[in-house]
CSV table of C-alpha atoms in Angstrom, one decimal:
chain,number,residue,atom,x,y,z
L,1,UNK,CA,0.0,0.0,0.0
L,2,UNK,CA,1.2,3.5,-0.8
L,3,UNK,CA,1.4,6.0,2.0
L,4,UNK,CA,0.3,9.6,1.7
L,5,UNK,CA,3.8,11.0,0.8
L,6,UNK,CA,4.3,8.3,-1.9
L,7,UNK,CA,0.9,8.9,-3.4
L,8,UNK,CA,1.5,12.7,-3.6
L,9,UNK,CA,4.9,12.2,-5.3
L,10,UNK,CA,3.6,9.7,-7.8
L,11,UNK,CA,0.6,12.0,-8.5
L,12,UNK,CA,2.9,15.0,-9.0
L,13,UNK,CA,5.1,13.0,-11.4
L,14,UNK,CA,2.1,11.9,-13.4
L,15,UNK,CA,0.8,15.4,-13.6
L,16,UNK,CA,4.1,16.7,-14.9
L,17,UNK,CA,4.4,14.0,-17.5
L,18,UNK,CA,0.8,14.4,-18.6
L,19,UNK,CA,1.3,18.2,-18.8
L,20,UNK,CA,4.4,17.9,-21.0
L,21,UNK,CA,2.9,15.3,-23.3
L,22,UNK,CA,-0.3,17.3,-23.7
L,23,UNK,CA,1.7,20.2,-25.1
L,24,UNK,CA,2.1,18.1,-28.3
L,25,UNK,CA,-1.6,17.8,-28.5
L,26,UNK,CA,-2.1,21.5,-27.8
L,27,UNK,CA,0.3,22.6,-30.6
L,28,UNK,CA,-1.3,20.2,-33.1
L,29,UNK,CA,-4.8,21.5,-32.5
L,30,UNK,CA,-3.8,25.2,-32.0
L,31,UNK,CA,-5.1,25.3,-28.4
L,32,UNK,CA,-3.2,27.0,-25.6
L,33,UNK,CA,-1.6,24.5,-23.2
L,34,UNK,CA,-3.1,26.3,-20.3
L,35,UNK,CA,-6.5,24.9,-21.3
L,36,UNK,CA,-5.3,21.3,-21.0
L,37,UNK,CA,-3.7,22.0,-17.6
L,38,UNK,CA,-6.8,23.7,-16.3
L,39,UNK,CA,-9.0,20.8,-17.4
L,40,UNK,CA,-6.7,18.4,-15.7
L,41,UNK,CA,-7.1,20.4,-12.5
L,42,UNK,CA,-10.9,20.5,-12.9
L,43,UNK,CA,-11.0,16.7,-13.3
L,44,UNK,CA,-8.9,16.2,-10.2
L,45,UNK,CA,-11.1,18.5,-8.2
L,46,UNK,CA,-13.7,15.7,-8.2
L,47,UNK,CA,-11.3,13.5,-6.2
L,48,UNK,CA,-9.2,16.2,-4.3
L,49,UNK,CA,-10.8,18.9,-2.2
L,50,UNK,CA,-8.8,22.1,-2.5
L,51,UNK,CA,-9.9,25.6,-1.7
L,52,UNK,CA,-6.8,27.5,-0.5
L,53,UNK,CA,-6.8,30.7,-2.6
L,54,UNK,CA,-3.8,32.1,-0.6
L,55,UNK,CA,-1.4,29.2,-1.6
L,56,UNK,CA,-2.8,29.4,-5.2
L,57,UNK,CA,-2.1,33.1,-5.4
L,58,UNK,CA,1.5,32.6,-4.0
L,59,UNK,CA,2.2,29.9,-6.5
L,60,UNK,CA,0.6,32.0,-9.3
L,61,UNK,CA,2.7,35.1,-8.5
L,62,UNK,CA,5.9,33.0,-8.4
L,63,UNK,CA,4.9,31.4,-11.7
L,64,UNK,CA,4.3,34.9,-13.3
L,65,UNK,CA,7.8,36.0,-12.2
L,66,UNK,CA,9.3,32.9,-13.9
L,67,UNK,CA,7.2,33.4,-17.1
L,68,UNK,CA,7.9,37.2,-17.3
L,69,UNK,CA,11.6,36.6,-16.8
L,70,UNK,CA,11.6,34.0,-19.6
L,71,UNK,CA,9.7,36.3,-21.9
L,72,UNK,CA,11.9,39.3,-21.2
L,73,UNK,CA,15.0,37.3,-21.7
L,74,UNK,CA,13.8,36.2,-25.1
L,75,UNK,CA,12.7,39.6,-26.2
L,76,UNK,CA,15.0,41.4,-28.6
L,77,UNK,CA,14.9,45.1,-27.6
L,78,UNK,CA,15.9,46.1,-31.1
L,79,UNK,CA,12.7,44.5,-32.4
L,80,UNK,CA,10.3,46.0,-29.9
L,81,UNK,CA,11.9,49.5,-29.9
L,82,UNK,CA,10.0,50.7,-33.0
L,83,UNK,CA,6.7,49.6,-31.5
L,84,UNK,CA,7.2,50.7,-27.9
L,85,UNK,CA,4.7,53.5,-28.4
L,86,UNK,CA,1.8,51.4,-29.7
L,87,UNK,CA,2.6,48.6,-27.2
L,88,UNK,CA,2.5,50.9,-24.2
L,89,UNK,CA,-0.7,52.4,-25.5
L,90,UNK,CA,-2.2,48.9,-25.7
L,91,UNK,CA,-0.8,48.1,-22.2
L,92,UNK,CA,-2.4,51.2,-20.6
L,93,UNK,CA,-5.2,52.7,-22.6
L,94,UNK,CA,-6.2,49.3,-24.1
L,95,UNK,CA,-6.4,47.7,-20.6
L,96,UNK,CA,-8.4,50.7,-19.3
L,97,UNK,CA,-10.9,50.7,-22.1
L,98,UNK,CA,-11.3,46.9,-21.7
L,99,UNK,CA,-11.9,47.4,-18.0
L,100,UNK,CA,-14.6,50.0,-18.6
L,101,UNK,CA,-16.5,48.1,-21.4
L,102,UNK,CA,-16.4,44.7,-19.5
L,103,UNK,CA,-17.1,46.5,-16.2
L,104,UNK,CA,-20.3,48.1,-17.4
L,105,UNK,CA,-21.3,44.9,-19.1
L,106,UNK,CA,-20.6,42.8,-16.0
L,107,UNK,CA,-22.5,45.2,-13.8
L,108,UNK,CA,-25.6,44.8,-16.0
L,109,UNK,CA,-25.3,41.1,-16.8
L,110,UNK,CA,-24.5,39.9,-13.3
L,111,UNK,CA,-26.6,42.5,-11.4
L,112,UNK,CA,-23.5,43.9,-9.5
L,113,UNK,CA,-22.7,47.5,-8.4
L,114,UNK,CA,-20.7,49.3,-11.0
L,115,UNK,CA,-17.5,49.3,-8.9
L,116,UNK,CA,-17.7,45.5,-8.6
L,117,UNK,CA,-18.4,45.2,-12.3
L,118,UNK,CA,-15.3,47.3,-13.1
L,119,UNK,CA,-13.3,45.0,-10.8
L,120,UNK,CA,-14.2,42.1,-13.0
L,121,UNK,CA,-13.2,44.2,-16.0
L,122,UNK,CA,-9.8,45.0,-14.5
L,123,UNK,CA,-9.2,41.4,-13.6
L,124,UNK,CA,-9.6,40.3,-17.3
L,125,UNK,CA,-7.9,43.4,-18.7
L,126,UNK,CA,-4.5,42.0,-19.5
L,127,UNK,CA,-3.4,39.5,-22.2
L,128,UNK,CA,-1.1,36.5,-21.7
L,129,UNK,CA,2.2,36.2,-23.6
L,130,UNK,CA,2.6,32.5,-22.8
L,131,UNK,CA,-0.8,31.7,-24.2
L,132,UNK,CA,-0.4,33.8,-27.3
L,133,UNK,CA,3.0,32.4,-28.4
L,134,UNK,CA,2.2,28.8,-27.4
L,135,UNK,CA,-0.5,29.1,-30.1
L,136,UNK,CA,1.6,30.9,-32.7
L,137,UNK,CA,4.4,28.5,-32.1
L,138,UNK,CA,6.6,28.4,-35.2
L,139,UNK,CA,4.3,30.6,-37.2
L,140,UNK,CA,6.5,33.2,-38.9
L,141,UNK,CA,4.3,36.2,-38.1
L,142,UNK,CA,5.1,39.6,-39.5
L,143,UNK,CA,7.8,41.1,-37.3
L,144,UNK,CA,5.9,44.3,-36.3
L,145,UNK,CA,2.9,42.4,-35.1
L,146,UNK,CA,4.9,39.8,-33.2
L,147,UNK,CA,7.0,42.5,-31.5
L,148,UNK,CA,3.8,44.5,-30.6
L,149,UNK,CA,2.1,41.5,-29.1
L,150,UNK,CA,5.3,40.5,-27.3
L,151,UNK,CA,5.8,44.0,-25.8
L,152,UNK,CA,2.2,44.4,-24.9
L,153,UNK,CA,1.9,41.1,-23.2
L,154,UNK,CA,5.0,41.7,-21.1
L,155,UNK,CA,4.0,45.2,-20.0
L,156,UNK,CA,0.2,45.2,-19.6
L,157,UNK,CA,0.1,43.0,-16.5
L,158,UNK,CA,1.1,45.8,-14.1
L,159,UNK,CA,-1.8,47.9,-15.3
L,160,UNK,CA,-4.3,45.2,-14.6
L,161,UNK,CA,-2.8,44.5,-11.2
L,162,UNK,CA,-2.8,48.2,-10.3
L,163,UNK,CA,-6.5,48.6,-11.4
L,164,UNK,CA,-7.5,45.5,-9.6
L,165,UNK,CA,-5.9,46.4,-6.3
L,166,UNK,CA,-7.1,50.0,-6.5
L,167,UNK,CA,-10.7,49.0,-7.2
L,168,UNK,CA,-10.6,46.6,-4.3
L,169,UNK,CA,-9.3,49.3,-2.0
L,170,UNK,CA,-11.9,51.7,-3.4
L,171,UNK,CA,-14.8,49.3,-2.8
L,172,UNK,CA,-13.5,48.7,0.8
L,173,UNK,CA,-13.7,52.4,1.5
L,174,UNK,CA,-10.4,53.9,0.6
L,175,UNK,CA,-10.4,57.7,0.5
L,176,UNK,CA,-7.9,57.9,-2.3
L,177,UNK,CA,-9.3,60.0,-5.2
L,178,UNK,CA,-8.8,59.6,-8.9
L,179,UNK,CA,-5.8,62.0,-8.9
L,180,UNK,CA,-4.2,60.0,-6.0
L,181,UNK,CA,-4.7,56.8,-8.0
L,182,UNK,CA,-3.1,58.3,-11.1
L,183,UNK,CA,-0.1,59.6,-9.1
L,184,UNK,CA,0.2,56.2,-7.4
L,185,UNK,CA,0.2,54.5,-10.8
L,186,UNK,CA,3.0,56.8,-12.2
L,187,UNK,CA,5.1,56.2,-9.1
L,188,UNK,CA,4.7,52.4,-9.2
L,189,UNK,CA,5.5,52.2,-12.8
L,190,UNK,CA,8.4,54.6,-12.6
L,191,UNK,CA,10.0,52.9,-9.6
L,192,UNK,CA,9.4,49.5,-11.1
L,193,UNK,CA,11.3,50.4,-14.2
L,194,UNK,CA,14.2,51.9,-12.1
L,195,UNK,CA,14.4,48.8,-9.9
L,196,UNK,CA,14.3,46.5,-13.0
L,197,UNK,CA,17.1,48.4,-14.8
L,198,UNK,CA,19.4,48.5,-11.7
L,199,UNK,CA,18.9,44.9,-10.8
L,200,UNK,CA,19.3,43.8,-14.4
L,201,UNK,CA,22.7,45.6,-14.6
L,202,UNK,CA,23.7,44.1,-11.3
L,203,UNK,CA,22.7,40.6,-12.4
L,204,UNK,CA,24.7,40.9,-15.7
L,205,UNK,CA,27.8,42.3,-13.8
L,206,UNK,CA,27.7,39.4,-11.2
L,207,UNK,CA,27.0,36.6,-13.7
L,208,UNK,CA,29.7,37.7,-16.1
L,209,UNK,CA,32.4,38.0,-13.4
L,210,UNK,CA,31.8,35.0,-11.2
L,211,UNK,CA,33.3,31.6,-12.1
L,212,UNK,CA,31.3,28.6,-10.9
L,213,UNK,CA,32.6,25.0,-11.2
L,214,UNK,CA,29.1,24.0,-12.6
L,215,UNK,CA,27.4,25.7,-15.4
L,216,UNK,CA,24.0,24.7,-13.9
L,217,UNK,CA,24.5,27.4,-11.2
L,218,UNK,CA,24.3,30.3,-13.6
L,219,UNK,CA,20.5,29.8,-14.3
L,220,UNK,CA,19.8,29.4,-10.6
L,221,UNK,CA,21.6,32.7,-9.9
L,222,UNK,CA,19.7,34.5,-12.8
L,223,UNK,CA,16.4,33.2,-11.4
L,224,UNK,CA,17.4,34.3,-7.9
L,225,UNK,CA,18.0,37.8,-9.3
L,226,UNK,CA,14.5,37.8,-10.9
L,227,UNK,CA,12.8,36.8,-7.7
L,228,UNK,CA,14.9,39.4,-5.8
L,229,UNK,CA,13.9,42.1,-8.3
L,230,UNK,CA,10.2,41.4,-7.7
L,231,UNK,CA,10.6,41.3,-3.9
L,232,UNK,CA,12.6,44.6,-3.8
L,233,UNK,CA,10.2,46.3,-6.2
L,234,UNK,CA,7.2,45.4,-4.0
L,235,UNK,CA,9.1,46.5,-0.9
L,236,UNK,CA,9.4,50.0,-2.2
L,237,UNK,CA,5.7,50.0,-3.3
L,238,UNK,CA,6.3,49.7,-7.0
L,239,UNK,CA,5.3,47.2,-9.7
L,240,UNK,CA,7.1,44.0,-9.1
L,241,UNK,CA,5.9,42.4,-12.3
L,242,UNK,CA,7.1,45.3,-14.4
L,243,UNK,CA,10.4,45.4,-12.6
L,244,UNK,CA,11.0,41.7,-13.4
L,245,UNK,CA,10.1,42.2,-17.1
L,246,UNK,CA,12.4,45.2,-17.4
L,247,UNK,CA,15.2,43.4,-15.5
L,248,UNK,CA,14.9,40.5,-17.9
L,249,UNK,CA,15.0,42.8,-20.9
L,250,UNK,CA,18.3,44.3,-19.6
L,251,UNK,CA,19.8,40.8,-18.9
L,252,UNK,CA,18.6,39.4,-22.2
L,253,UNK,CA,19.9,42.2,-24.4
L,254,UNK,CA,23.4,42.3,-22.8
L,255,UNK,CA,26.4,40.2,-23.5
L,256,UNK,CA,25.9,37.3,-21.0
L,257,UNK,CA,27.9,34.3,-19.9
L,258,UNK,CA,26.0,31.0,-20.4
L,259,UNK,CA,23.1,32.7,-22.1
L,260,UNK,CA,21.8,29.5,-23.7
L,261,UNK,CA,22.1,27.5,-20.5
L,262,UNK,CA,20.1,30.2,-18.6
L,263,UNK,CA,17.4,30.3,-21.4
L,264,UNK,CA,17.1,26.5,-21.6
L,265,UNK,CA,16.7,26.3,-17.8
L,266,UNK,CA,14.2,29.1,-17.7
L,267,UNK,CA,12.1,27.6,-20.5
L,268,UNK,CA,11.8,24.3,-18.8
L,269,UNK,CA,11.2,25.9,-15.4
L,270,UNK,CA,8.5,28.2,-16.9
L,271,UNK,CA,6.7,25.2,-18.4
L,272,UNK,CA,6.8,23.4,-15.0
L,273,UNK,CA,5.4,26.4,-13.2
L,274,UNK,CA,2.6,26.8,-15.7
L,275,UNK,CA,1.6,23.2,-15.3
L,276,UNK,CA,1.6,23.5,-11.5
L,277,UNK,CA,-0.2,26.9,-11.5
L,278,UNK,CA,-3.0,26.0,-13.9
L,279,UNK,CA,-3.6,22.7,-12.3
L,280,UNK,CA,-4.0,24.4,-8.9
L,281,UNK,CA,-6.3,27.0,-10.5
L,282,UNK,CA,-8.3,24.2,-12.0
L,283,UNK,CA,-8.6,22.6,-8.5
L,284,UNK,CA,-9.8,25.8,-7.1
L,285,UNK,CA,-12.9,25.7,-9.4
L,286,UNK,CA,-15.8,23.4,-8.7
L,287,UNK,CA,-17.2,22.4,-12.1
L,288,UNK,CA,-20.8,22.3,-10.9
L,289,UNK,CA,-20.6,26.0,-10.0
L,290,UNK,CA,-19.6,26.9,-13.5
L,291,UNK,CA,-23.0,25.8,-14.8
L,292,UNK,CA,-24.6,28.5,-12.6
L,293,UNK,CA,-22.8,31.3,-14.4
L,294,UNK,CA,-22.4,29.6,-17.8
L,295,UNK,CA,-24.5,31.9,-20.0
L,296,UNK,CA,-23.3,35.0,-18.2
L,297,UNK,CA,-19.7,33.9,-18.5
L,298,UNK,CA,-20.1,33.1,-22.2
L,299,UNK,CA,-21.8,36.4,-22.9
L,300,UNK,CA,-19.0,38.3,-21.1
L,301,UNK,CA,-16.4,36.3,-23.0
L,302,UNK,CA,-18.0,37.1,-26.3
L,303,UNK,CA,-18.2,40.8,-25.4
L,304,UNK,CA,-14.5,40.7,-24.4
L,305,UNK,CA,-13.5,39.1,-27.7
L,306,UNK,CA,-15.8,40.9,-30.0
L,307,UNK,CA,-16.3,44.3,-28.4
L,308,UNK,CA,-14.0,45.3,-25.5
L,309,UNK,CA,-10.7,44.1,-26.9
L,310,UNK,CA,-11.3,45.5,-30.4
L,311,UNK,CA,-12.4,48.8,-28.9
L,312,UNK,CA,-9.2,49.0,-26.8
L,313,UNK,CA,-7.0,48.0,-29.8
L,314,UNK,CA,-8.6,50.4,-32.3
L,315,UNK,CA,-8.4,53.3,-29.9
L,316,UNK,CA,-4.8,52.5,-28.8
L,317,UNK,CA,-3.6,52.2,-32.4
L,318,UNK,CA,-5.7,55.0,-33.8
L,319,UNK,CA,-2.8,57.3,-34.7
L,320,UNK,CA,-0.4,54.6,-35.8
L,321,UNK,CA,0.5,53.3,-39.3
L,322,UNK,CA,-0.9,49.8,-38.6
L,323,UNK,CA,-3.3,48.9,-41.4
L,324,UNK,CA,-6.7,47.5,-40.4
L,325,UNK,CA,-5.7,43.9,-41.0
L,326,UNK,CA,-2.9,44.1,-38.5
L,327,UNK,CA,-5.1,45.8,-36.0
L,328,UNK,CA,-7.7,43.1,-36.5
L,329,UNK,CA,-5.1,40.4,-35.8
L,330,UNK,CA,-3.7,42.2,-32.7
L,331,UNK,CA,-7.3,42.5,-31.4
L,332,UNK,CA,-8.0,38.8,-32.0
L,333,UNK,CA,-4.7,37.7,-30.4
L,334,UNK,CA,-5.6,39.1,-27.0
L,335,UNK,CA,-5.8,35.8,-25.2
L,336,UNK,CA,-6.4,35.8,-21.5
L,337,UNK,CA,-4.4,33.5,-19.3
L,338,UNK,CA,-2.5,33.3,-16.1
L,339,UNK,CA,-2.8,36.9,-14.8
L,340,UNK,CA,-6.6,37.2,-14.9
L,341,UNK,CA,-7.1,33.9,-13.0
L,342,UNK,CA,-4.5,34.8,-10.4
L,343,UNK,CA,-6.0,38.3,-10.0
L,344,UNK,CA,-9.4,36.6,-9.5
L,345,UNK,CA,-8.1,35.2,-6.2
L,346,UNK,CA,-7.7,38.8,-4.8
L,347,UNK,CA,-11.4,39.4,-4.1
L,348,UNK,CA,-11.6,36.0,-2.4
L,349,UNK,CA,-8.7,36.8,-0.1
L,350,UNK,CA,-10.1,40.4,0.4
L,351,UNK,CA,-13.3,38.7,1.9
L,352,UNK,CA,-15.7,39.8,-0.8
L,353,UNK,CA,-19.2,38.2,-0.5
L,354,UNK,CA,-19.2,37.5,-4.2
L,355,UNK,CA,-15.5,36.6,-4.3
L,356,UNK,CA,-16.0,33.0,-5.4
L,357,UNK,CA,-18.5,34.1,-8.0
L,358,UNK,CA,-16.0,36.6,-9.4
L,359,UNK,CA,-13.4,33.8,-9.6
L,360,UNK,CA,-15.8,31.4,-11.4
L,361,UNK,CA,-16.9,34.1,-13.9
L,362,UNK,CA,-13.3,35.1,-14.7
L,363,UNK,CA,-12.3,31.5,-14.9
L,364,UNK,CA,-15.1,30.8,-17.4
L,365,UNK,CA,-14.2,33.9,-19.5
L,366,UNK,CA,-10.5,33.0,-19.6
L,367,UNK,CA,-11.2,29.4,-20.5
L,368,UNK,CA,-13.7,30.2,-23.4
L,369,UNK,CA,-11.5,33.0,-24.7
L,370,UNK,CA,-8.5,30.7,-24.9
L,371,UNK,CA,-10.5,28.0,-26.7
L,372,UNK,CA,-12.3,30.3,-29.1
L,373,UNK,CA,-9.4,32.6,-30.0
L,374,UNK,CA,-6.6,30.1,-29.4
L,375,UNK,CA,-7.8,27.7,-32.1
L,376,UNK,CA,-8.3,30.5,-34.7
L,377,UNK,CA,-5.4,32.9,-34.3
L,378,UNK,CA,-3.0,31.0,-36.7
L,379,UNK,CA,-5.7,30.5,-39.4
L,380,UNK,CA,-6.7,34.2,-39.2
L,381,UNK,CA,-3.1,35.3,-39.5
L,382,UNK,CA,-2.7,33.2,-42.7
L,383,UNK,CA,-6.1,34.4,-44.0
L,384,UNK,CA,-5.0,38.1,-43.5
L,385,UNK,CA,-1.7,37.3,-45.2
L,386,UNK,CA,0.3,38.4,-42.2
L,387,UNK,CA,2.6,35.4,-42.2
L,388,UNK,CA,6.0,35.7,-43.8
L,389,UNK,CA,6.5,33.2,-46.7
L,390,UNK,CA,10.1,32.5,-45.7
L,391,UNK,CA,10.7,29.8,-43.1
L,392,UNK,CA,11.4,31.0,-39.5
L,393,UNK,CA,15.1,31.2,-38.9
L,394,UNK,CA,16.9,31.1,-35.6
L,395,UNK,CA,18.9,34.3,-35.0
L,396,UNK,CA,21.3,33.3,-32.3
L,397,UNK,CA,24.4,35.5,-32.7
L,398,UNK,CA,26.7,35.2,-29.8
L,399,UNK,CA,26.9,32.9,-26.8
L,400,UNK,CA,29.6,32.8,-24.1
L,401,UNK,CA,30.6,29.6,-22.4
L,402,UNK,CA,33.1,30.2,-19.5
L,403,UNK,CA,35.4,27.2,-19.0
L,404,UNK,CA,35.3,26.4,-15.3
L,405,UNK,CA,37.5,28.5,-13.2
L,406,UNK,CA,39.8,29.3,-16.1
L,407,UNK,CA,39.9,32.5,-18.0
L,408,UNK,CA,39.0,31.0,-21.4
L,409,UNK,CA,35.6,30.9,-23.0
L,410,UNK,CA,34.0,29.6,-26.1
L,411,UNK,CA,32.0,32.2,-28.2
L,412,UNK,CA,29.1,31.0,-30.2
L,413,UNK,CA,28.6,33.5,-33.1
L,414,UNK,CA,26.1,33.6,-35.9
L,415,UNK,CA,27.4,35.4,-39.0
L,416,UNK,CA,25.1,38.1,-40.2
L,417,UNK,CA,25.1,40.1,-43.4
L,418,UNK,CA,26.5,43.3,-41.8
L,419,UNK,CA,29.6,41.6,-40.5
L,420,UNK,CA,32.9,42.4,-42.3
L,421,UNK,CA,34.2,38.8,-41.9
L,422,UNK,CA,31.9,37.5,-44.7
L,423,UNK,CA,33.7,36.2,-47.8
L,424,UNK,CA,37.1,36.1,-46.0
L,425,UNK,CA,39.3,33.1,-45.5
L,426,UNK,CA,40.2,32.4,-41.8
L,427,UNK,CA,43.9,32.9,-42.6
L,428,UNK,CA,43.2,36.4,-43.8
L,429,UNK,CA,42.0,37.4,-40.3
L,430,UNK,CA,45.5,37.1,-38.8
L,431,UNK,CA,44.1,35.7,-35.6
L,432,UNK,CA,46.5,35.7,-32.6
L,433,UNK,CA,47.5,32.3,-31.2
L,434,UNK,CA,45.1,32.5,-28.3
L,435,UNK,CA,42.0,33.1,-30.5
L,436,UNK,CA,41.1,29.8,-32.1
L,437,UNK,CA,38.2,28.6,-34.4
L,438,UNK,CA,37.0,25.3,-33.0
L,439,UNK,CA,34.1,24.5,-35.4
L,440,UNK,CA,31.8,26.0,-38.0
L,441,UNK,CA,28.2,24.9,-38.6
L,442,UNK,CA,26.9,25.6,-42.1
L,443,UNK,CA,23.4,24.4,-42.6
L,444,UNK,CA,23.2,20.8,-41.4
L,445,UNK,CA,27.0,20.3,-41.8
L,446,UNK,CA,29.8,20.6,-39.2
L,447,UNK,CA,33.0,21.9,-40.8
L,448,UNK,CA,36.5,21.6,-39.5
L,449,UNK,CA,38.0,25.2,-39.7
L,450,UNK,CA,41.0,25.5,-41.9
L,451,UNK,CA,43.0,28.5,-43.0
L,452,UNK,CA,41.4,28.3,-46.4
L,453,UNK,CA,37.8,28.0,-45.1
L,454,UNK,CA,35.7,31.0,-46.4
L,455,UNK,CA,33.3,32.4,-43.9
L,456,UNK,CA,29.7,32.8,-45.2
L,457,UNK,CA,26.6,34.6,-44.1
L,458,UNK,CA,24.5,32.3,-41.9
L,459,UNK,CA,27.5,30.3,-40.6
L,460,UNK,CA,27.7,29.6,-36.9
L,461,UNK,CA,31.2,30.0,-35.6
L,462,UNK,CA,32.6,28.5,-32.4
L,463,UNK,CA,35.6,30.6,-31.3
L,464,UNK,CA,37.7,30.0,-28.2
L,465,UNK,CA,39.6,32.8,-26.6
L,466,UNK,CA,40.6,34.3,-23.3
L,467,UNK,CA,38.2,36.6,-21.6
L,468,UNK,CA,40.8,39.4,-21.9
L,469,UNK,CA,40.8,39.0,-25.7
L,470,UNK,CA,37.0,39.0,-26.1
L,471,UNK,CA,36.8,42.5,-27.5
L,472,UNK,CA,39.8,41.9,-29.8
L,473,UNK,CA,38.0,38.8,-31.2
L,474,UNK,CA,34.8,40.7,-31.7
L,475,UNK,CA,36.7,43.5,-33.6
L,476,UNK,CA,38.5,40.9,-35.8
L,477,UNK,CA,35.2,39.3,-36.8
L,478,UNK,CA,33.2,42.5,-37.1
L,479,UNK,CA,30.8,41.7,-34.3
L,480,UNK,CA,29.3,45.0,-33.1
L,481,UNK,CA,27.5,45.4,-29.8
L,482,UNK,CA,24.2,45.6,-31.7
L,483,UNK,CA,24.8,42.0,-32.9
L,484,UNK,CA,24.1,40.5,-29.5
L,485,UNK,CA,20.9,38.6,-29.3
L,486,UNK,CA,19.3,35.7,-27.6
L,487,UNK,CA,17.2,32.7,-28.7
L,488,UNK,CA,16.4,29.4,-27.2
């Protein structure tokens, strides 16, 4: 007979394995993986009684830190820089308009006071990056749309959190006026960005200068800095989630030792946290209660998809050069995911009489939104001809592998068209003795570097040198600071 501990361990193992295997099913049918994990949790709720919203919120916040850190690390700032204006407009004005439209609708449909209706609108106000890109997968979307969705999803969570917390305080009798809320928002966002930048720079400095015997410690240190960033930001009364995303942007867009190792660890860890989080959220829902709010939830979901999100997007992108087809896809790609369901635990913990009803409504809205939009984003992108005809290419350009406690490192460099080394033989570069080509990958071939080997665009070079010669090596190969990038 299995004891309680063994049963829990085996159940956790089966959940993780099931979650990982179902991602294959998810990508095949174009459905966000979060739907599968939530359904697993709902099924388990028939056999396991779980109603601890506080633990669920704690796990959810930690999972969001991991997910935002992973998303920021993989975001190329050069790609999102041209769309920062539209993305920030979507992340602020878009969330606010969504809150108002859904808030008024929820108040009417559910028979709630306007303030409580607006609270539901604020909770479902932000989109989910993990859900959007798990659906898009390898779809080679037009760069401007991809960058806009990426930047919006990473930056709109703080706005939703701020509105949710502010409305809860307002409903509970806070005397803060509209001006006070606006000033508080500006302070939280500003301090969050400052904390994120400073902790990001500190993380890069420490990671690049410390030598661990095991490369597996670098991802742990990076994740530690991400969690520390959130904690410090919240301590100084600023936006912890925004601070984490900004910190990850700084780390991900700077020359970094063991970048690939850190990214690979983060990606796996983010998936694990999503599985755990969504299963817990599924456990927190009692399926029989969903039937009580089914039509109201479905109506709100349709209003969110067909009215509130398009209104927010069209208004936010009104004075931009985005054509209507791109605005339409951005509006349709506004999937809801982790943040709304985690925020839905706030009214429960605040002791709201309708707290569980709020959670059930938000849960239903997120679930139906993910299913309806998630299965149709890719076909709509193709129908609107917003997918590039060329295959999606990896753009990894430089990776540093420090060799233990020594002072040598292996540089992983992808040759791009702007680099002066293209068309030259290795022997023409006049490399010093302590800068050595160890391998060249060209297509699906691994070439042994020789003096007569001509470097071509698209080649992946592996170059060993001492840390002291890193800048010299970069100059010889024509690698500028703008060439640094990251990719899993």
